[in-house]
Tab-separated table of C-alpha atoms in Angstrom:
chain	number	residue	atom	x	y	z
F	1	MET	CA	13.977	-28.347	4.310
F	2	SER	CA	11.291	-28.621	7.072
F	3	ILE	CA	13.356	-27.343	9.599
F	4	ILE	CA	14.221	-24.253	7.456
F	5	THR	CA	10.449	-23.934	6.503
F	6	SER	CA	9.566	-24.008	10.451
F	7	ALA	CA	12.289	-21.395	11.190
F	8	VAL	CA	11.337	-18.823	8.659
F	9	GLN	CA	7.758	-19.415	9.573
F	10	TYR	CA	8.593	-18.725	13.107
F	11	ILE	CA	10.111	-15.307	12.128
F	12	LEU	CA	7.377	-14.354	9.791
F	13	ASP	CA	4.819	-14.985	12.522
F	14	LEU	CA	6.265	-12.537	14.638
F	15	GLY	CA	4.868	-9.861	12.255
F	16	ALA	CA	6.494	-6.783	10.977
F	17	SER	CA	6.568	-4.928	14.465
F	18	ALA	CA	8.692	-7.768	15.830
F	19	MET	CA	10.966	-8.511	12.682
F	20	LEU	CA	11.813	-5.057	11.965
F	21	PRO	CA	13.588	-4.579	15.234
F	22	ILE	CA	15.638	-7.575	14.737
F	23	ILE	CA	16.337	-6.848	10.896
F	24	LEU	CA	17.239	-3.253	11.844
F	25	THR	CA	19.646	-4.115	14.696
F	26	ILE	CA	21.456	-6.475	12.523
F	27	PHE	CA	21.331	-3.863	9.700
F	28	GLY	CA	22.678	-1.287	11.966
F	29	LEU	CA	25.582	-3.442	13.433
F	30	ILE	CA	26.644	-4.150	9.612
F	31	LEU	CA	26.699	-0.296	9.015
F	32	GLY	CA	28.910	0.090	12.048
F	33	GLN	CA	26.389	1.965	14.080
F	34	GLY	CA	26.960	0.006	17.505
F	35	PHE	CA	24.654	-2.374	19.206
F	36	VAL	CA	22.961	0.260	21.556
F	37	LYS	CA	22.322	2.646	18.910
F	38	SER	CA	21.057	0.055	16.231
F	39	PHE	CA	18.792	-1.916	18.929
F	40	ARG	CA	17.516	1.488	20.221
F	41	ALA	CA	16.645	2.534	16.660
F	42	GLY	CA	15.211	-0.857	15.508
F	43	LEU	CA	13.025	-1.166	18.939
F	44	THR	CA	11.680	2.457	18.333
F	45	VAL	CA	10.765	1.467	14.773
F	46	GLY	CA	9.128	-1.454	16.124
F	47	VAL	CA	7.212	0.486	18.620
F	48	GLY	CA	6.034	3.069	16.005
F	49	PHE	CA	4.648	0.183	13.948
F	50	ILE	CA	2.881	-1.036	16.790
F	51	GLY	CA	1.395	2.395	17.304
F	52	ILE	CA	0.448	2.842	13.847
F	53	ASN	CA	-1.329	-0.474	13.849
F	54	LEU	CA	-3.339	0.412	16.895
F	55	VAL	CA	-4.394	3.638	15.275
F	56	ILE	CA	-5.392	1.925	12.136
F	57	GLY	CA	-7.188	-0.589	14.137
F	58	LEU	CA	-9.651	2.408	15.257
F	59	ILE	CA	-10.432	2.733	11.591
F	60	SER	CA	-11.547	-1.264	11.462
F	61	SER	CA	-13.287	-1.076	14.697
F	62	TYR	CA	-15.418	1.983	14.459
F	63	ALA	CA	-15.332	2.907	10.638
F	64	GLY	CA	-15.274	-0.753	9.561
F	65	ALA	CA	-18.055	-1.674	11.940
F	66	ALA	CA	-20.024	1.364	10.569
F	67	ALA	CA	-19.638	0.124	7.045
F	68	GLN	CA	-20.940	-3.475	8.005
F	69	ALA	CA	-23.976	-1.693	9.456
F	70	MET	CA	-24.418	0.278	6.049
F	71	VAL	CA	-24.260	-3.085	4.378
F	72	ASP	CA	-26.823	-4.514	6.726
F	73	ARG	CA	-29.395	-1.552	6.297
F	74	LEU	CA	-28.931	-1.911	2.404
F	75	ASN	CA	-29.465	-5.625	2.744
F	76	LEU	CA	-26.579	-6.095	0.131
F	77	SER	CA	-26.044	-9.860	-1.238
F	78	LEU	CA	-22.619	-9.511	-2.714
F	79	ASN	CA	-21.337	-12.938	-2.543
F	80	VAL	CA	-17.417	-12.612	-2.649
F	81	LEU	CA	-16.366	-12.125	0.810
F	82	ASP	CA	-13.415	-9.411	1.938
F	83	VAL	CA	-11.489	-11.350	4.211
F	84	GLY	CA	-8.841	-8.510	4.895
F	85	TRP	CA	-5.089	-8.214	4.334
F	86	PRO	CA	-4.085	-10.398	7.114
F	87	VAL	CA	-5.751	-13.522	5.668
F	88	ALA	CA	-4.319	-12.774	2.283
F	89	ALA	CA	-0.831	-12.383	4.028
F	90	SER	CA	-1.218	-15.685	5.879
F	91	ILE	CA	-2.424	-17.484	2.804
F	92	THR	CA	0.527	-16.283	0.787
F	93	TRP	CA	3.164	-17.185	3.524
F	94	ALA	CA	1.747	-20.704	3.788
F	95	THR	CA	2.262	-21.368	0.136
F	96	PRO	CA	5.208	-23.822	-0.589
F	97	ILE	CA	7.051	-21.179	-2.617
F	98	ALA	CA	7.192	-18.555	0.040
F	99	VAL	CA	10.411	-20.194	1.577
F	100	MET	CA	12.061	-20.253	-1.707
F	101	LEU	CA	11.219	-16.635	-2.805
F	102	ILE	CA	12.320	-15.155	0.256
F	103	PRO	CA	16.219	-15.363	-0.215
F	104	LEU	CA	15.654	-15.070	-4.074
F	105	LEU	CA	13.891	-11.665	-3.837
F	106	PHE	CA	16.700	-10.505	-1.357
F	107	ILE	CA	19.381	-11.830	-3.797
F	108	VAL	CA	17.611	-9.974	-6.603
F	109	ASN	CA	17.510	-6.774	-4.711
F	110	MET	CA	21.339	-6.935	-3.806
F	111	ILE	CA	22.197	-7.838	-7.541
F	112	MET	CA	20.345	-4.849	-8.675
F	113	LEU	CA	21.909	-2.580	-5.989
F	114	ALA	CA	25.304	-3.832	-7.103
F	115	LEU	CA	24.642	-3.352	-10.872
F	116	ASN	CA	23.040	0.009	-10.244
F	117	MET	CA	20.037	-1.186	-11.433
F	118	THR	CA	18.003	0.200	-8.623
F	119	LYS	CA	18.644	2.570	-5.531
F	120	THR	CA	16.281	0.680	-3.248
F	121	MET	CA	17.287	-1.289	-0.411
F	122	ASP	CA	14.277	-3.039	0.657
F	123	VAL	CA	14.551	-4.021	4.321
F	124	ASP	CA	10.942	-4.403	4.572
F	125	ILE	CA	11.232	-8.389	4.466
F	126	TRP	CA	7.646	-9.044	5.973
F	127	ASN	CA	5.896	-7.083	3.155
F	128	TYR	CA	7.686	-9.382	0.692
F	129	TRP	CA	4.469	-11.095	0.766
F	130	HIS	CA	3.071	-8.704	-1.790
F	131	LEU	CA	5.729	-9.896	-4.355
F	132	ILE	CA	5.262	-13.388	-3.280
F	133	PHE	CA	1.646	-13.247	-3.847
F	134	ALA	CA	2.142	-12.853	-7.503
F	135	GLY	CA	4.002	-16.221	-7.637
F	136	GLY	CA	1.348	-17.957	-5.415
F	137	VAL	CA	-1.588	-16.939	-7.816
F	138	ILE	CA	0.349	-18.082	-10.753
F	139	TYR	CA	1.622	-21.302	-9.025
F	140	TYR	CA	-2.132	-22.495	-8.154
F	141	ALA	CA	-3.289	-21.276	-11.527
F	142	THR	CA	-0.757	-23.099	-13.769
F	143	GLY	CA	1.072	-25.456	-11.326
F	144	SER	CA	4.375	-24.239	-13.006
F	145	LEU	CA	7.088	-23.634	-10.406
F	146	PRO	CA	9.385	-21.910	-12.964
F	147	LEU	CA	6.508	-19.557	-14.249
F	148	CYS	CA	5.604	-18.631	-10.905
F	149	LEU	CA	9.305	-17.827	-9.649
F	150	LEU	CA	9.642	-15.592	-12.734
F	151	CYS	CA	6.499	-13.854	-12.190
F	152	ALA	CA	7.304	-13.061	-8.747
F	153	LEU	CA	10.953	-11.847	-9.482
F	154	ILE	CA	9.521	-9.663	-12.462
F	155	HIS	CA	6.748	-8.252	-9.804
F	156	ALA	CA	9.958	-7.459	-7.706
F	157	VAL	CA	11.875	-5.855	-10.341
F	158	VAL	CA	9.014	-3.498	-11.322
F	159	THR	CA	8.136	-2.675	-7.794
F	160	PHE	CA	11.911	-1.675	-6.994
F	161	LYS	CA	11.859	0.365	-10.292
F	162	LEU	CA	8.590	1.960	-9.016
F	163	ALA	CA	10.082	2.748	-5.749
F	164	ASP	CA	13.218	4.378	-7.262
F	165	TRP	CA	11.035	6.532	-9.572
F	166	THR	CA	8.694	7.828	-6.649
F	167	ALA	CA	11.437	8.069	-4.003
F	168	PRO	CA	11.904	11.947	-4.586
F	169	ALA	CA	8.125	12.499	-3.834
F	170	VAL	CA	8.421	10.662	-0.628
F	171	GLY	CA	11.196	12.665	0.533
F	172	SER	CA	9.701	15.958	-0.704
F	173	PHE	CA	5.933	15.681	-0.252
F	174	LEU	CA	5.807	13.164	2.564
F	175	GLU	CA	8.847	14.677	4.344
F	176	LEU	CA	10.722	10.998	4.658
F	177	PRO	CA	14.089	11.858	3.154
F	178	GLY	CA	16.086	8.719	2.155
F	179	VAL	CA	13.047	6.436	2.065
F	180	CYS	CA	11.133	4.772	-0.722
F	181	LEU	CA	8.121	2.463	-0.547
F	182	PRO	CA	8.613	-0.707	-2.344
F	183	HIS	CA	4.983	-1.630	-1.116
F	184	ALA	CA	3.676	-3.355	-4.038
F	185	GLU	CA	-0.058	-2.883	-3.544
F	186	THR	CA	0.523	0.988	-3.249
F	187	VAL	CA	3.125	1.870	-5.315
F	188	ALA	CA	1.694	0.156	-8.414
F	189	TRP	CA	-0.882	2.628	-8.482
F	190	ALA	CA	1.630	5.820	-8.750
F	191	PRO	CA	1.720	5.932	-12.644
F	192	VAL	CA	-2.135	5.699	-12.654
F	193	CYS	CA	-2.427	8.409	-10.140
F	194	TYR	CA	-0.064	10.926	-11.928
F	195	ALA	CA	-1.709	10.128	-15.355
F	196	LEU	CA	-5.103	11.165	-13.674
F	197	ASN	CA	-3.753	14.111	-12.046
F	198	ARG	CA	-2.654	15.272	-15.757
F	199	VAL	CA	-6.383	14.464	-16.815
F	200	TRP	CA	-7.666	16.789	-13.946
F	201	ASP	CA	-5.308	19.432	-15.229
F	202	LYS	CA	-7.096	19.528	-18.375
F	203	ILE	CA	-10.698	19.915	-16.954
F	204	PRO	CA	-11.727	23.482	-16.916
F	205	GLY	CA	-12.912	24.483	-13.461
F	206	LEU	CA	-11.496	21.526	-11.875
F	207	ASN	CA	-7.853	22.564	-12.601
F	208	LYS	CA	-8.576	25.707	-10.850
F	209	VAL	CA	-9.657	24.018	-7.506
F	210	ASP	CA	-6.914	23.673	-4.834
F	211	VAL	CA	-8.470	22.184	-1.572
F	212	THR	CA	-5.531	21.005	0.675
F	213	GLY	CA	-5.221	20.522	4.403
F	214	ASP	CA	-3.249	23.931	4.717
F	215	THR	CA	-5.635	25.830	2.760
F	216	LEU	CA	-8.576	24.470	4.787
F	217	LYS	CA	-6.791	25.385	8.029
F	218	LYS	CA	-5.599	28.632	7.038
F	219	LYS	CA	-9.053	29.596	5.649
F	220	LEU	CA	-11.491	28.036	8.297
F	221	GLY	CA	-8.964	27.990	11.357
F	222	PHE	CA	-9.962	25.130	14.048
F	223	ILE	CA	-12.764	23.718	11.890
F	224	GLY	CA	-10.133	23.084	8.846
F	225	GLU	CA	-7.756	21.248	11.097
F	226	PRO	CA	-7.486	17.496	10.745
F	227	MET	CA	-8.851	16.708	14.170
F	228	PHE	CA	-12.176	18.355	13.226
F	229	LEU	CA	-12.390	17.073	9.926
F	230	GLY	CA	-12.080	13.553	11.478
F	231	LEU	CA	-14.751	14.490	13.932
F	232	VAL	CA	-17.062	15.477	11.068
F	233	LEU	CA	-16.090	12.732	8.901
F	234	GLY	CA	-16.770	10.336	11.773
F	235	LEU	CA	-20.112	11.705	12.667
F	236	VAL	CA	-21.261	11.667	8.948
F	237	ILE	CA	-20.063	7.794	8.693
F	238	GLY	CA	-21.810	7.162	11.891
F	239	ALA	CA	-25.074	8.716	10.821
F	240	LEU	CA	-24.953	6.799	7.581
F	241	ALA	CA	-24.606	3.602	9.434
F	242	GLY	CA	-28.131	4.274	11.172
F	243	TYR	CA	-26.291	4.606	14.714
F	244	ASP	CA	-28.080	6.000	17.636
F	245	SER	CA	-26.446	9.354	18.785
F	246	LYS	CA	-24.180	7.747	21.365
F	247	GLN	CA	-22.551	5.490	18.555
F	248	VAL	CA	-22.444	8.473	16.146
F	249	ILE	CA	-20.565	10.605	18.751
F	250	LEU	CA	-18.045	7.819	19.748
F	251	THR	CA	-17.393	7.074	15.862
F	252	GLY	CA	-16.695	10.677	15.383
F	253	VAL	CA	-14.381	11.183	18.415
F	254	ASN	CA	-12.432	8.123	17.272
F	255	MET	CA	-12.027	9.261	13.791
F	256	ALA	CA	-10.736	12.655	15.078
F	257	ALA	CA	-8.276	10.596	17.238
F	258	VAL	CA	-7.075	8.548	14.128
F	259	LEU	CA	-6.273	11.952	12.385
F	260	VAL	CA	-4.219	13.383	15.266
F	261	LEU	CA	-2.403	10.138	16.528
F	262	LEU	CA	-1.294	8.596	13.491
F	263	PRO	CA	1.138	11.525	12.232
F	264	ARG	CA	2.572	11.054	15.768
F	265	MET	CA	2.983	7.340	15.484
F	266	VAL	CA	4.808	7.919	12.100
F	267	SER	CA	6.922	10.582	13.703
F	268	LEU	CA	8.041	8.197	16.339
F	269	LEU	CA	8.680	5.485	13.882
F	270	MET	CA	10.885	7.965	11.747
F	271	GLU	CA	12.601	8.902	14.817
F	272	GLY	CA	14.165	5.383	14.938
F	273	LEU	CA	14.595	5.003	11.293
F	274	MET	CA	16.732	8.234	10.869
F	275	PRO	CA	19.855	6.847	12.484
F	276	ILE	CA	19.779	3.609	10.363
F	277	SER	CA	18.913	5.840	7.185
F	278	GLU	CA	22.052	8.049	7.921
F	279	GLY	CA	24.355	5.020	8.696
F	280	ALA	CA	23.285	3.353	5.401
F	281	ARG	CA	24.029	6.567	3.601
F	282	ASN	CA	27.364	6.963	5.084
F	283	PHE	CA	28.209	3.270	4.659
F	284	ILE	CA	27.280	3.541	0.846
F	285	GLN	CA	29.157	6.769	0.302
F	286	LYS	CA	32.230	5.425	1.982
F	287	ARG	CA	32.491	2.376	-0.055
F	288	PHE	CA	30.675	3.587	-3.267
F	289	PRO	CA	31.203	7.257	-3.702
F	290	GLY	CA	28.439	9.067	-5.429
F	291	LYS	CA	25.887	6.141	-5.051
F	292	GLU	CA	22.582	6.955	-3.669
F	293	VAL	CA	20.583	4.311	-1.814
F	294	TYR	CA	16.969	4.603	-0.462
F	295	ILE	CA	15.853	2.386	2.256
F	296	GLY	CA	12.539	0.627	1.490
F	297	LEU	CA	9.986	0.710	3.996
F	298	ASP	CA	6.355	-0.429	4.468
F	299	ALA	CA	3.794	2.389	3.106
F	300	ALA	CA	2.678	2.528	6.705
F	301	VAL	CA	5.257	5.359	7.099
F	302	ALA	CA	3.192	7.466	4.827
F	303	THR	CA	-0.166	6.868	6.397
F	304	GLY	CA	0.538	9.545	8.888
F	305	HIS	CA	-0.119	12.446	6.483
F	306	PRO	CA	-3.430	14.096	7.491
F	307	THR	CA	-4.547	14.238	3.910
F	308	VAL	CA	-3.834	10.619	3.332
F	309	VAL	CA	-6.260	9.850	6.469
F	310	THR	CA	-8.825	12.349	5.548
F	311	VAL	CA	-9.168	10.982	1.958
F	312	SER	CA	-9.216	7.255	3.392
F	313	LEU	CA	-12.092	8.279	5.380
F	314	ILE	CA	-14.125	9.943	2.672
F	315	MET	CA	-13.537	6.904	0.451
F	316	ILE	CA	-15.419	4.605	2.893
F	317	PRO	CA	-18.917	5.598	1.949
F	318	ILE	CA	-17.893	5.993	-1.769
F	319	THR	CA	-16.200	2.530	-1.740
F	320	LEU	CA	-19.615	1.228	-0.525
F	321	ALA	CA	-21.531	3.231	-3.033
F	322	LEU	CA	-19.375	2.033	-5.985
F	323	ALA	CA	-19.681	-1.612	-4.712
F	324	ILE	CA	-23.236	-1.416	-4.946
F	325	ILE	CA	-23.815	0.504	-8.241
F	326	LEU	CA	-20.815	-1.018	-10.314
F	327	PRO	CA	-22.585	-3.977	-12.402
F	328	TYR	CA	-19.524	-6.068	-12.468
F	329	ASN	CA	-18.581	-6.172	-8.662
F	330	ARG	CA	-19.424	-9.163	-6.456
F	331	LEU	CA	-17.239	-8.036	-3.543
F	332	LEU	CA	-18.622	-7.083	-0.395
F	333	PRO	CA	-16.234	-4.622	1.147
F	334	TYR	CA	-15.698	-4.854	4.901
F	335	ALA	CA	-12.459	-6.122	6.599
F	336	ASP	CA	-9.999	-4.130	4.243
F	337	PHE	CA	-11.495	-0.754	4.919
F	338	ALA	CA	-8.420	-0.516	7.406
F	339	VAL	CA	-5.998	-0.466	4.263
F	340	LEU	CA	-7.654	2.556	2.697
F	341	PRO	CA	-4.832	4.958	4.227
F	342	PHE	CA	-2.529	2.769	2.081
F	343	THR	CA	-4.565	2.614	-0.950
F	344	VAL	CA	-5.131	6.327	-1.279
F	345	ILE	CA	-1.155	7.343	-0.791
F	346	TRP	CA	-0.377	8.049	-4.275
F	347	ALA	CA	-3.651	9.503	-5.298
F	348	VAL	CA	-2.742	12.233	-2.491
F	349	VAL	CA	0.978	12.637	-3.376
F	350	ALA	CA	0.550	12.851	-7.270
F	351	SER	CA	-2.255	15.699	-6.585
F	352	ARG	CA	0.162	17.308	-4.233
F	353	GLY	CA	-2.296	16.844	-1.333
F	354	ASN	CA	-5.294	18.377	-3.145
F	355	ILE	CA	-8.329	16.627	-1.335
F	356	VAL	CA	-10.717	16.937	-4.195
F	357	ARG	CA	-8.490	15.477	-6.803
F	358	SER	CA	-7.263	12.865	-4.361
F	359	VAL	CA	-10.766	11.696	-3.954
F	360	LEU	CA	-11.546	11.719	-7.707
F	361	SER	CA	-8.238	9.771	-8.463
F	362	SER	CA	-8.884	7.360	-5.509
F	363	SER	CA	-12.590	6.551	-6.781
F	364	VAL	CA	-11.062	5.818	-10.135
F	365	MET	CA	-8.830	3.503	-8.643
F	366	MET	CA	-11.350	1.771	-6.494
F	367	CYS	CA	-13.312	1.080	-9.618
F	368	GLY	CA	-10.238	-0.992	-10.980
F	369	ILE	CA	-9.756	-2.575	-7.521
F	370	LEU	CA	-13.436	-3.792	-7.474
F	371	PHE	CA	-12.879	-5.327	-10.726
F	372	ILE	CA	-9.876	-7.105	-9.984
F	373	ALA	CA	-11.442	-8.277	-6.531
F	374	THR	CA	-14.289	-9.889	-8.466
F	375	ASN	CA	-12.346	-11.210	-11.535
F	376	MET	CA	-9.627	-12.815	-9.228
F	377	ALA	CA	-11.833	-14.061	-6.394
F	378	GLU	CA	-11.757	-17.662	-8.003
F	379	ALA	CA	-7.884	-17.636	-8.058
F	380	THR	CA	-7.982	-16.146	-4.436
F	381	THR	CA	-10.139	-18.760	-3.229
F	382	ALA	CA	-8.299	-21.781	-4.873
F	383	MET	CA	-5.313	-20.456	-3.283
F	384	GLY	CA	-6.913	-20.298	-0.058
F	385	LYS	CA	-8.383	-23.694	-0.062
F	386	ALA	CA	-4.951	-25.352	-1.315
F	387	VAL	CA	-3.188	-23.867	2.003
F	388	GLY	CA	-6.242	-25.199	4.149
F	389	PHE	CA	-7.787	-21.523	4.887
F	390	ALA	CA	-10.989	-22.039	7.141
F	391	PHE	CA	-13.678	-20.463	5.256
F	392	PRO	CA	-16.224	-18.470	7.204
F	393	GLU	CA	-19.750	-19.968	7.268
F	394	GLY	CA	-21.514	-19.467	4.175
F	395	ALA	CA	-18.706	-17.964	2.386
F	396	THR	CA	-18.152	-19.761	-1.023
F	397	GLN	CA	-15.421	-17.108	-2.447
F	398	ILE	CA	-12.846	-14.828	-0.937
F	399	SER	CA	-11.170	-11.666	-1.979
F	400	GLY	CA	-10.096	-8.448	-0.549
F	401	ILE	CA	-9.403	-4.864	-1.294
F	402	ASP	CA	-5.736	-5.091	-0.612
F	403	ALA	CA	-5.133	-8.310	-2.493
F	404	SER	CA	-6.861	-6.576	-5.286
F	405	CYS	CA	-4.624	-3.599	-5.605
F	406	HIS	CA	-2.049	-5.657	-7.267
F	407	ILE	CA	-2.558	-4.655	-10.733
F	408	LEU	CA	0.477	-6.643	-12.001
F	409	VAL	CA	-0.629	-9.920	-10.466
F	410	TRP	CA	-3.848	-9.570	-12.414
F	411	VAL	CA	-1.900	-9.140	-15.623
F	412	PHE	CA	0.283	-12.194	-14.902
F	413	ALA	CA	-2.565	-14.035	-14.066
F	414	LYS	CA	-4.429	-13.305	-17.370
F	415	LEU	CA	-1.104	-13.677	-19.576
F	416	CYS	CA	-0.574	-17.092	-18.232
F	417	ASP	CA	-4.145	-18.233	-19.180
F	418	PRO	CA	-3.997	-17.984	-23.062
F	419	ALA	CA	-6.860	-20.239	-23.203
F	420	ASN	CA	-9.300	-17.515	-22.243
F	421	MET	CA	-8.457	-15.599	-25.214
F	422	PRO	CA	-10.653	-12.262	-24.170
F	423	MET	CA	-8.955	-12.122	-20.856
F	424	PHE	CA	-5.635	-12.632	-22.366
F	425	ILE	CA	-5.982	-10.002	-24.713
F	426	ALA	CA	-7.428	-7.590	-21.934
F	427	GLY	CA	-3.952	-8.466	-19.940
F	428	ILE	CA	-2.070	-7.439	-22.975
F	429	ALA	CA	-3.916	-4.398	-23.226
F	430	VAL	CA	-3.692	-3.383	-19.647
F	431	ALA	CA	0.032	-3.987	-19.557
F	432	VAL	CA	0.525	-1.655	-22.684
F	433	ILE	CA	-1.604	0.977	-21.157
F	434	TYR	CA	-0.006	0.593	-17.520
F	435	PHE	CA	3.501	0.928	-18.930
F	436	GLY	CA	2.293	3.642	-21.567
F	437	LEU	CA	1.038	5.761	-18.677
F	438	TRP	CA	4.351	5.156	-16.669
F	439	TYR	CA	6.514	6.520	-19.600
F	440	TRP	CA	3.961	9.286	-20.306
F	441	THR	CA	4.327	10.464	-16.445
F	442	ARG	CA	8.096	9.570	-16.275
F	443	ASN	CA	9.211	13.003	-15.688
F	444	ASP	CA	6.324	14.000	-13.454
F	445	VAL	CA	7.776	12.961	-10.063
F	446	LYS	CA	11.100	15.179	-10.865
F	447	ALA	CA	8.914	18.195	-11.830
F	448	GLN	CA	6.737	17.878	-8.823
F	449	VAL	CA	9.827	17.877	-6.586
F	450	GLU	CA	11.511	20.826	-8.662
F	451	ALA	CA	8.342	22.833	-8.365
F	452	ALA	CA	8.202	22.325	-4.477
F	453	ASN	CA	11.848	23.214	-4.124
F	454	ALA	CA	11.194	26.399	-5.892
F	455	ALA	CA	8.313	27.268	-4.002
F	456	LYS	CA	10.435	27.040	-0.756
């Protein structure tokens, strides 16, 4: 077992950018694509992921640093430290259940595919950590191995079904045909965002506002282009941070670079993915005529959409403002500002790229995320201590925006703690509301795609 654990950990330590070329090369060979074509495709995808991470790193380096400067200026004393998704992932992979859940999750995915229970073929093995995170939280909260494995597997099943449901929108709006996003912390918000979009439809005045990247560019010319919007947003963020003129300008130019470079890095990634996607489609059609399969990928492939990046930059000061004014919040946002492009994806997709609606939906989401971050801080901290995470000096509790995007993990945690009756009831209520919203909006993705096709 120790040898297997070490081997698995070695592969996981490579990260997504190194794991995916290996996985996709093997996958391409299985699909009969040949070694050269498969390896080239896998390596191109790996290079694309490195490019995406480098560009997203600019958000952390400049916007994240500016956010920290805002926090310092305001002298905030929030006592739950945002340690960022890399720490959350590392803690999750270090749990003893990780080595068991990797093959279990893969087997469940294959069984569901074989039984036509899902169309999602999740090749994003590295991001299994989002699914395993549910099991980790329950394992350290209850000590029950069967219960934690059950919660992780339920989490996976729901995530695959959400990915199926939203895949047509990924192909239509995000222009990623044949792809779905079984990225648990992002796709979990899709039912909420589609429900909120219905609410915005009912509000007089707001339902007439249609501000998209295309309309801005058409009406404003250059000043409506993503590059200029990035510059303006960066300048505003730098000014709010209290920077001098030099640092304000640097922040502005770097945010302009994010809005230009991120879509191009995603295009490079998709260049590598298309041969694998087409090979998978042909492979399935030959052996299972009429069966449709989506390739499940990291939501990073969606972060290149200009509106996604624009909304994520707008959400930086809004997130800080919400952290300050919400009476229940104790999270000090910082390290996870780089994941905001992932967090807002479904707010953008559900609103068809309407920037005003996307910001409103993202703000509502952030209110929930900050609540989960505060409420789950004790569980996340216990998990970190159990695997030997080195806490920063002065930090007593840890959490994060990314880790707190997992709605179902919060529900599982509350349902597994019936001794805390108020939270147990809250968990039931949230579960009922969540699946009720999903049922209410069940036809919205299909309607959105049909409307988009009719408009072409």
